[in-house]
mmCIF file of C-alpha atoms in Angstrom:
data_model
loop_
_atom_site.group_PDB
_atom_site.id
_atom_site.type_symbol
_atom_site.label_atom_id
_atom_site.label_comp_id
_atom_site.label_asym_id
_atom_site.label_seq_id
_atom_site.Cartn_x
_atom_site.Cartn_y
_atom_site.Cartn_z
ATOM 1 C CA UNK A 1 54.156 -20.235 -73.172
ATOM 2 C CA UNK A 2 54.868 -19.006 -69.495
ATOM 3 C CA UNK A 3 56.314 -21.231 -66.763
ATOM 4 C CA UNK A 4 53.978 -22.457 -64.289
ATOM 5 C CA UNK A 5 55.743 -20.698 -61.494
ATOM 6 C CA UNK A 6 54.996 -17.560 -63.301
ATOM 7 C CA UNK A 7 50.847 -18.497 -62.939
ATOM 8 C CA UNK A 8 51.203 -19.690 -59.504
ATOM 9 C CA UNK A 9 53.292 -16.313 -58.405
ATOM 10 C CA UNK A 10 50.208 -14.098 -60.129
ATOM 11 C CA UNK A 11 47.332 -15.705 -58.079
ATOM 12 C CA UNK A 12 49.181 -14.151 -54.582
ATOM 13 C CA UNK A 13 47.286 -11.530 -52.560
ATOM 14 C CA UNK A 14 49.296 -8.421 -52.188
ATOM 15 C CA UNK A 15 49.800 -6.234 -48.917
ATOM 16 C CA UNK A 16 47.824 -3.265 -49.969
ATOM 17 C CA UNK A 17 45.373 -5.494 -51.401
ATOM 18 C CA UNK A 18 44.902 -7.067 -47.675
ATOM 19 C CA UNK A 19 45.036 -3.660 -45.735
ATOM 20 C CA UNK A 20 42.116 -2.412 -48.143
ATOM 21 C CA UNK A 21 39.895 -5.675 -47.549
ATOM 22 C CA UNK A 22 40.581 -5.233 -43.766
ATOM 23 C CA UNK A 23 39.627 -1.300 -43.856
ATOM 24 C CA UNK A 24 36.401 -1.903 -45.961
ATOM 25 C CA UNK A 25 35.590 -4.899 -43.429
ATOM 26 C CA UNK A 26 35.853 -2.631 -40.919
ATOM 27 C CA UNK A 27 33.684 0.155 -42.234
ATOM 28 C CA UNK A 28 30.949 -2.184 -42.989
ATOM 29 C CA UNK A 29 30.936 -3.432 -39.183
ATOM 30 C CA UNK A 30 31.022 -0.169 -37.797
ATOM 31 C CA UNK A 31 27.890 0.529 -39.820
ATOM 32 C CA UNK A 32 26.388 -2.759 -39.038
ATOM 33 C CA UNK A 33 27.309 -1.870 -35.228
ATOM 34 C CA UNK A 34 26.039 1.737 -35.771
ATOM 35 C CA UNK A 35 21.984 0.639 -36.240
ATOM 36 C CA UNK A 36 22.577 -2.647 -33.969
ATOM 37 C CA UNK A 37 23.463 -0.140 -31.298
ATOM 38 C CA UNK A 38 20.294 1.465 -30.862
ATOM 39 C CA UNK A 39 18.473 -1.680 -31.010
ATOM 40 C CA UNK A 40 20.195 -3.193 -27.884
ATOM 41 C CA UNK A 41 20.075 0.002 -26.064
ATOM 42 C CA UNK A 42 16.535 -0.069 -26.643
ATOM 43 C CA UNK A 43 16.363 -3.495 -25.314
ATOM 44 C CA UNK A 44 17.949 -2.914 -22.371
ATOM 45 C CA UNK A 45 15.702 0.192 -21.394
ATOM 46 C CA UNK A 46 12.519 -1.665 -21.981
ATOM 47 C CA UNK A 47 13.328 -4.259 -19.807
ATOM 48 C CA UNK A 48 14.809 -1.319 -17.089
ATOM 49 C CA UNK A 49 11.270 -0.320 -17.031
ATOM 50 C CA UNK A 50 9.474 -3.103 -16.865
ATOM 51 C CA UNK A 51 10.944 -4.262 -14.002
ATOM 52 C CA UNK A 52 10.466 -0.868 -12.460
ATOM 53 C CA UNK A 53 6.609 -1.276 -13.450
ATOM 54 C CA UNK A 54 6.602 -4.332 -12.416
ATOM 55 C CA UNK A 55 8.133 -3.223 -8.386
ATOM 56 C CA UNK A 56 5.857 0.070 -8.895
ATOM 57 C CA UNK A 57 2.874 -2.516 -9.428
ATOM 58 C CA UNK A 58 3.685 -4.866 -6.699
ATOM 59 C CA UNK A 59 3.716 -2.419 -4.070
ATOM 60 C CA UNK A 60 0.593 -0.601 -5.372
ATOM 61 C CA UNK A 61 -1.322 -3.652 -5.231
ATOM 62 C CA UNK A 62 -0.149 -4.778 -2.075
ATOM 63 C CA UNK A 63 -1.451 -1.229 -0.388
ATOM 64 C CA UNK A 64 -4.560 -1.731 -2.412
ATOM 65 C CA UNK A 65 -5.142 -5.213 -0.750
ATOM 66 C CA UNK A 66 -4.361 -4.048 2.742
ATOM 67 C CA UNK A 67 -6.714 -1.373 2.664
ATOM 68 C CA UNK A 68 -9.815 -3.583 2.017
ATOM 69 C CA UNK A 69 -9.474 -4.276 5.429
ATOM 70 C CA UNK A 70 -9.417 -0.822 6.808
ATOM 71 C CA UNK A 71 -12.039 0.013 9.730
ATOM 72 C CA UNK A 72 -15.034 2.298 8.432
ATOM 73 C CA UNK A 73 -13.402 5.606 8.613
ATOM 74 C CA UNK A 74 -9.975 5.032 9.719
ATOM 75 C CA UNK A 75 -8.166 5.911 6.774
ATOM 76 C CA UNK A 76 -6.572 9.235 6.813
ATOM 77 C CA UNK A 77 -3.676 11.382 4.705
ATOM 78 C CA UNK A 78 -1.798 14.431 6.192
ATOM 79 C CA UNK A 79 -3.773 16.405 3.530
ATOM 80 C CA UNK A 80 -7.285 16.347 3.002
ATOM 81 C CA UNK A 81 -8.341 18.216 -0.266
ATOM 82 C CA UNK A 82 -11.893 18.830 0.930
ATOM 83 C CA UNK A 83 -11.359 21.320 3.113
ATOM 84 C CA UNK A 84 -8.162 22.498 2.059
ATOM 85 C CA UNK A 85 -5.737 21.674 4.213
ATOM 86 C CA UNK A 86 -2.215 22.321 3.937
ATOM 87 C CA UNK A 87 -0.300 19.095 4.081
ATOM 88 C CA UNK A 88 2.380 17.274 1.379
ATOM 89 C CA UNK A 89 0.346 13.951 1.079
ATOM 90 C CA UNK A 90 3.587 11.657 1.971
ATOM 91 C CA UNK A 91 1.616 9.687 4.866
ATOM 92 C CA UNK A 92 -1.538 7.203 4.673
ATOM 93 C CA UNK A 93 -2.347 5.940 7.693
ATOM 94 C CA UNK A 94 -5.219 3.225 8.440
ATOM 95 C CA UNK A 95 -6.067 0.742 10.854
ATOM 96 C CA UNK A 96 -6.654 -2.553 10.035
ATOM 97 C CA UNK A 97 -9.294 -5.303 10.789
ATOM 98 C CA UNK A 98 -8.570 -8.563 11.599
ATOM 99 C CA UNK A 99 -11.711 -9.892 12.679
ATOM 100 C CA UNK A 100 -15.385 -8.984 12.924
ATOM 101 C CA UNK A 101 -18.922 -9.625 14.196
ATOM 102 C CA UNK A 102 -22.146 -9.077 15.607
ATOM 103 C CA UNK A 103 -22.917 -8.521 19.197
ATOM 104 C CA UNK A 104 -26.046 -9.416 20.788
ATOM 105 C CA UNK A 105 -28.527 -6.564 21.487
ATOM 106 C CA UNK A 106 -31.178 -7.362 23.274
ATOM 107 C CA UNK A 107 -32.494 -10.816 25.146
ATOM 108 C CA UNK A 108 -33.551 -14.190 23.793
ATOM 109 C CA UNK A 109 -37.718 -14.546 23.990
ATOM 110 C CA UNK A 110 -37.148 -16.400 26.835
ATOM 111 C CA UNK A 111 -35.269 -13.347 28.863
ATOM 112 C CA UNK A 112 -31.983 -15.053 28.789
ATOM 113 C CA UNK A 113 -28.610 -14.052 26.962
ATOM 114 C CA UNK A 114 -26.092 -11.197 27.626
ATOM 115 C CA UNK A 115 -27.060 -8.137 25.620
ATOM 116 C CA UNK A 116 -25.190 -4.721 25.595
ATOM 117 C CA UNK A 117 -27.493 -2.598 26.881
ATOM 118 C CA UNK A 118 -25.583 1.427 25.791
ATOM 119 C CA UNK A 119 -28.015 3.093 28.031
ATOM 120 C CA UNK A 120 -26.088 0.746 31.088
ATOM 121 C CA UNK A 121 -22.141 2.955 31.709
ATOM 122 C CA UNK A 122 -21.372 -0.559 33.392
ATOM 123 C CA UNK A 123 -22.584 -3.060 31.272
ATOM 124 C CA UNK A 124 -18.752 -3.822 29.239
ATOM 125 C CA UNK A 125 -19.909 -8.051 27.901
ATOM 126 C CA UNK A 126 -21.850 -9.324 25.564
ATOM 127 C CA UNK A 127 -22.942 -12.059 23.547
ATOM 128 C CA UNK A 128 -21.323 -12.940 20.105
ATOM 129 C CA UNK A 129 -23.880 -13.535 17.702
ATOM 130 C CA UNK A 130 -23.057 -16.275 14.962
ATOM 131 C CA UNK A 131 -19.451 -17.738 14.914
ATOM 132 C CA UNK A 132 -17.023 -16.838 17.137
ATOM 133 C CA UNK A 133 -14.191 -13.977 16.745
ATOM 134 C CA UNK A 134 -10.690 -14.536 17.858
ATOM 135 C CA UNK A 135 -8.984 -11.787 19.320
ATOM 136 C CA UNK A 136 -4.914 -11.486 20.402
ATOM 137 C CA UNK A 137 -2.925 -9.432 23.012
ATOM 138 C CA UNK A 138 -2.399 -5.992 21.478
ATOM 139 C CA UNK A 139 -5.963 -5.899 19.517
ATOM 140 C CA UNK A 140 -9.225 -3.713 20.462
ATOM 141 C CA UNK A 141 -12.652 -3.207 20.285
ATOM 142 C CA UNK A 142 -14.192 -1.517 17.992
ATOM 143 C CA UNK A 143 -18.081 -0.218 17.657
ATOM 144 C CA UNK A 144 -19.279 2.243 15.147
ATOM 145 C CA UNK A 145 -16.576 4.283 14.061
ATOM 146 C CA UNK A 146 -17.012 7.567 12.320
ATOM 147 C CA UNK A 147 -14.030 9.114 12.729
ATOM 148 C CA UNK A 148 -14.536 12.089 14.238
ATOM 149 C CA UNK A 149 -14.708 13.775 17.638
ATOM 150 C CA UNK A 150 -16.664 11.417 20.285
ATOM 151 C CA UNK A 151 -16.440 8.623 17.388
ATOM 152 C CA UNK A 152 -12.806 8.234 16.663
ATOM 153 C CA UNK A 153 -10.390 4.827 16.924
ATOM 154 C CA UNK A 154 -7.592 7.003 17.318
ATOM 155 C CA UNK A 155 -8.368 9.424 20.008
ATOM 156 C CA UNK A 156 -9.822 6.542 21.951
ATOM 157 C CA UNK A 157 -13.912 7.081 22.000
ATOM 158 C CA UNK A 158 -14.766 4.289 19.764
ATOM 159 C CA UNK A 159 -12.074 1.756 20.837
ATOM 160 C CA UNK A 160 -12.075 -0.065 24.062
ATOM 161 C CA UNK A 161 -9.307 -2.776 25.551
ATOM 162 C CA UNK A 162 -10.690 -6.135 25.602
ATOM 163 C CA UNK A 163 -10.627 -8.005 28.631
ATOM 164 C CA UNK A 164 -10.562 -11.259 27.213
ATOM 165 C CA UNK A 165 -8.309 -13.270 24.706
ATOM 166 C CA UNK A 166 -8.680 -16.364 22.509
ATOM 167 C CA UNK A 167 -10.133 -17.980 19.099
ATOM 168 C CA UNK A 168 -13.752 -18.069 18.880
ATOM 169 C CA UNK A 169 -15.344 -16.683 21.654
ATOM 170 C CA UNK A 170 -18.465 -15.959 21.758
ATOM 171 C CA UNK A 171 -18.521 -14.109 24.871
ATOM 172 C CA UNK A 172 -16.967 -10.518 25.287
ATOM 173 C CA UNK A 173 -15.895 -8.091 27.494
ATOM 174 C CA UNK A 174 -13.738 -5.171 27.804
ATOM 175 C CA UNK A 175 -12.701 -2.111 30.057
ATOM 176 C CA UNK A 176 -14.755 0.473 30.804
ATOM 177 C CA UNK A 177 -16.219 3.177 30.153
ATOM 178 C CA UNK A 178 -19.624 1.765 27.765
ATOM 179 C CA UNK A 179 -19.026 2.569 24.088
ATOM 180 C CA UNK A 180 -20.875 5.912 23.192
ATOM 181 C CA UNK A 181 -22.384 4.941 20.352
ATOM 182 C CA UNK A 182 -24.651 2.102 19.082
ATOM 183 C CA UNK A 183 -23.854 0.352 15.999
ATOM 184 C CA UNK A 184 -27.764 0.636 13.681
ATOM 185 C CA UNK A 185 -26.815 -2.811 12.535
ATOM 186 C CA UNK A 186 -25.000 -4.259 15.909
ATOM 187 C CA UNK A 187 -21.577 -4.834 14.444
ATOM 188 C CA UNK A 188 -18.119 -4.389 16.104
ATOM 189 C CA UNK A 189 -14.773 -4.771 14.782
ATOM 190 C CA UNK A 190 -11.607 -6.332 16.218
ATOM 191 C CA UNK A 191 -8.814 -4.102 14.854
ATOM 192 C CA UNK A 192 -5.308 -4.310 15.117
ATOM 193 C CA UNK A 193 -1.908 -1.628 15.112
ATOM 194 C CA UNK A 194 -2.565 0.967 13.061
ATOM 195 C CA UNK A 195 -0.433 1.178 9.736
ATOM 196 C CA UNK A 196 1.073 3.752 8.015
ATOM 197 C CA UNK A 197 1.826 4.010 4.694
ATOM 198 C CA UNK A 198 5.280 6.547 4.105
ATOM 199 C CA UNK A 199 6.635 8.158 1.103
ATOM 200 C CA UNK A 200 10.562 9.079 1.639
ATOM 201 C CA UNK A 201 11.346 10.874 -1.239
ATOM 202 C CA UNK A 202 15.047 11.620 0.523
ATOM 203 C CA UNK A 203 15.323 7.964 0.569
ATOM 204 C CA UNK A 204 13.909 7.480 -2.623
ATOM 205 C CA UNK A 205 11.787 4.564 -1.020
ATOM 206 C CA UNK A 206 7.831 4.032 -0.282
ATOM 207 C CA UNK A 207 7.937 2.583 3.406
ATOM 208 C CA UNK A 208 5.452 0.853 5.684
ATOM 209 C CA UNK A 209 5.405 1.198 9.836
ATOM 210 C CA UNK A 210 3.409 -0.570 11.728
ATOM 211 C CA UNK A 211 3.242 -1.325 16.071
ATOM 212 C CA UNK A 212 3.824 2.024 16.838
ATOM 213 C CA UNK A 213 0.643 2.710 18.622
ATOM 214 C CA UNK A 214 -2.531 5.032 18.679
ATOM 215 C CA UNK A 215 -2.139 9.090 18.485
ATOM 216 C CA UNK A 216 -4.881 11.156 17.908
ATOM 217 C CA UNK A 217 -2.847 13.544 15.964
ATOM 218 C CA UNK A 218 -1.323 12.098 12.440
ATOM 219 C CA UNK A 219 2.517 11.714 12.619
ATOM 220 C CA UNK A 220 3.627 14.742 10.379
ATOM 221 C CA UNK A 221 6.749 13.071 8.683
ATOM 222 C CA UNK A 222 8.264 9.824 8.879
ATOM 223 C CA UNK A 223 10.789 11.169 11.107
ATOM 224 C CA UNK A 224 8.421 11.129 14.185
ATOM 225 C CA UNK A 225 8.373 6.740 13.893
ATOM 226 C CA UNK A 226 10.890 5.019 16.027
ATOM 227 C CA UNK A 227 10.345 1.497 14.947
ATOM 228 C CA UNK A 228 12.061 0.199 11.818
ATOM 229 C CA UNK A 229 9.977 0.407 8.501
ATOM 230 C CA UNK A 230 9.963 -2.508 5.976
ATOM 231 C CA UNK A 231 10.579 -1.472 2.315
ATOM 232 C CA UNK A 232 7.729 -1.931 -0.294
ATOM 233 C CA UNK A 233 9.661 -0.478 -3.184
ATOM 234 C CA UNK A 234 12.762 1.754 -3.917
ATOM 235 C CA UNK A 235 14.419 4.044 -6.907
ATOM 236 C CA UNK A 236 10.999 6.380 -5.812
ATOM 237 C CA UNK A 237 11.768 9.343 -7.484
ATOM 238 C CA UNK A 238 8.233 10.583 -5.820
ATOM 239 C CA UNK A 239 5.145 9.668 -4.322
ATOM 240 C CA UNK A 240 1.609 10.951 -3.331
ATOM 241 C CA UNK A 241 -1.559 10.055 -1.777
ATOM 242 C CA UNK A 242 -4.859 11.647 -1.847
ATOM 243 C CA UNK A 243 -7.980 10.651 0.159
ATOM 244 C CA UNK A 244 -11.462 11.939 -0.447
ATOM 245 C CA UNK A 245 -13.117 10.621 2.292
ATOM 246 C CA UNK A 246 -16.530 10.216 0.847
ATOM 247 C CA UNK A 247 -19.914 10.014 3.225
ATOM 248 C CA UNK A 248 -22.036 7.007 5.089
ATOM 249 C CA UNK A 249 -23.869 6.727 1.171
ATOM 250 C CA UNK A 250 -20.607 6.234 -0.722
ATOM 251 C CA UNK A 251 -17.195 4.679 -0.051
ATOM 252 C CA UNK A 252 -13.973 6.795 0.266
ATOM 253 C CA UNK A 253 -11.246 6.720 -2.264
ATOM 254 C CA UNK A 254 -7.518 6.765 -2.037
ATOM 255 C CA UNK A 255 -5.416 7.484 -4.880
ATOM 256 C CA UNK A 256 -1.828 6.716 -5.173
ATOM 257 C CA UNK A 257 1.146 9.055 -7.577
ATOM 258 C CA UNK A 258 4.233 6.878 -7.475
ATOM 259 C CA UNK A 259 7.380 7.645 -9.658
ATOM 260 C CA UNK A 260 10.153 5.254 -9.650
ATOM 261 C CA UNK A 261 13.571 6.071 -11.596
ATOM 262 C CA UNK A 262 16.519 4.452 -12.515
ATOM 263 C CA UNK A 263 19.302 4.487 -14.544
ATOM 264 C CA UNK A 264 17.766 6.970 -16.470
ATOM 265 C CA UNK A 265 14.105 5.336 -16.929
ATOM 266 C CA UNK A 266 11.439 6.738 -15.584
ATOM 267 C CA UNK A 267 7.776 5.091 -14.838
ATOM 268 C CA UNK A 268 4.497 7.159 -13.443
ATOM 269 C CA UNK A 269 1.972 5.185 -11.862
ATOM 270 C CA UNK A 270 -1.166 5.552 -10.787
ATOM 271 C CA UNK A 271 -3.666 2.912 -8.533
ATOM 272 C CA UNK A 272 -6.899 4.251 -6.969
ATOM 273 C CA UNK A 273 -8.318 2.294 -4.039
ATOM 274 C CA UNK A 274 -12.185 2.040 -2.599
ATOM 275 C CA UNK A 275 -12.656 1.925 0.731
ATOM 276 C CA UNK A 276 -15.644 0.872 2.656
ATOM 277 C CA UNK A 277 -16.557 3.784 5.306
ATOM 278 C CA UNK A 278 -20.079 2.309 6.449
ATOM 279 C CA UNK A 279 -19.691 1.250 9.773
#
């Protein structure tokens, strides 16, 4: 019969014995470590992109909403596909309403009321019909835009000054000359700054300027602005927008390419917008 010593000095754990336990150990993590890898890199990219759909989205929809306030016929891209003319798409411009109504066109049965008679180059008031419009310093007049020549808020024939200011009025007036053209269902606009929508692929940002005043011409770049832009999004890898402008029976419709990138994930998106160009 052994000594106990002799059973207690067998049950040890040897050196090598120790080294090899720690060497397998660390084989089987590596492996483990090996598919976990992909899995958290995988994680990590799917929330990279989300939250670059998610900015993408945001701006998209924010574009969207301000151009369902466009003036008939205001919106315009330095391309237009219909006709074929040269142009990189990287600038939508609009101008925007910010209040609206009907203006009295001819007298009351009893011969009273302040009509605006177009035939009349001095007659520049008239009567509000229904509730009254509120119009600031800065804003114009607007009456039957169709954008183009003799018809056009940005070369000046369909916009006048007004010569009043305030919050619901239901008298107008504004400078002359008489507007050229009479609205078929008596409507006018009050319309603010336009705004222009700007794609800086250098900057790898989609801006917005705005209180830069009317030009007839479209800027050709957003180099020409000299006010400060605000940012909508950034990481824009690129950017596009398309306008077909449509006719009097149909609305217009602007469609919007924007690519955002970063850290090696890449989103395309694409929003389409309907714009009302009865006016």
């Amino acid at each position: 019969m052994r000594p106990a010593t002799d059973r207690f000095a067998q049950a040890g754990v040897t050196l090598v014995e120790m080294i090899v336990s720690i060497v397998i150990a660390g084989i089987l993590i590596a492996l483990v470590g090996m598919f976990g890898r992909w899995q958290i890199q995988s994680y990590f990219d799917i929330s990279n992109r989300a939250a670059l759909a998610d900015a993408g989205d945001t701006a998209l929809r924010r574009i969207a909403r301000e151009l369902q306030s466009a003036l008939p016929n205001s919106v315009r891209v330095n391309t237009v596909i219909d006709d074929g003319s040269s142009g990189d798409g990287l600038l939508l411009e609009y101008v925007p309403i910010v209040d609206a109504g009907r203006y009295r066109a001819d007298y009351t049965l009893s011969g009273t009321g302040n009509p605006l008679d177009f035939l009349s180059p001095t007659d520049t008031s008239f009567d509000v019909l229904g509730p009254g419009v509120s119009i600031a310093n800065g804003q114009s007049l607007v009456i039957y835009n169709l954008g183009q020549p003799g018809s056009n808020v940005y070369e000046g024939t369909s916009r006048r000054l007004p010569s009043v200011s305030g919050t619901a009025l239901t008298s107008v007036s504004f400078a002359s000359p008489q507007f050229p053209l009479d609205s078929p269902a008596h409507r006018f606009q009050v319309v603010g700054q336009p705004v222009t929508f700007a794609c800086d692929r250098a900057g790898s940002r989609l801006l917005r300027y705005t209180n830069y005043g009317f030009s007839q011409n479209q800027a050709a770049s957003a180099a020409a602005f000299t006010v400060t832009p605000s940012v909508l999004v950034d990481h824009v890898q690129d950017c596009q927008f398309i306008y077909t402008p449509g006719a009097l029976q149909r609305n217009g419709l602007v469609s919007i390419f924007l690519t955002l990138m970063e850290n090696g994930e890449k989103v395309d998106l694409l929003h389409q917008v309907e714009v009302l160009n009865t006016p």
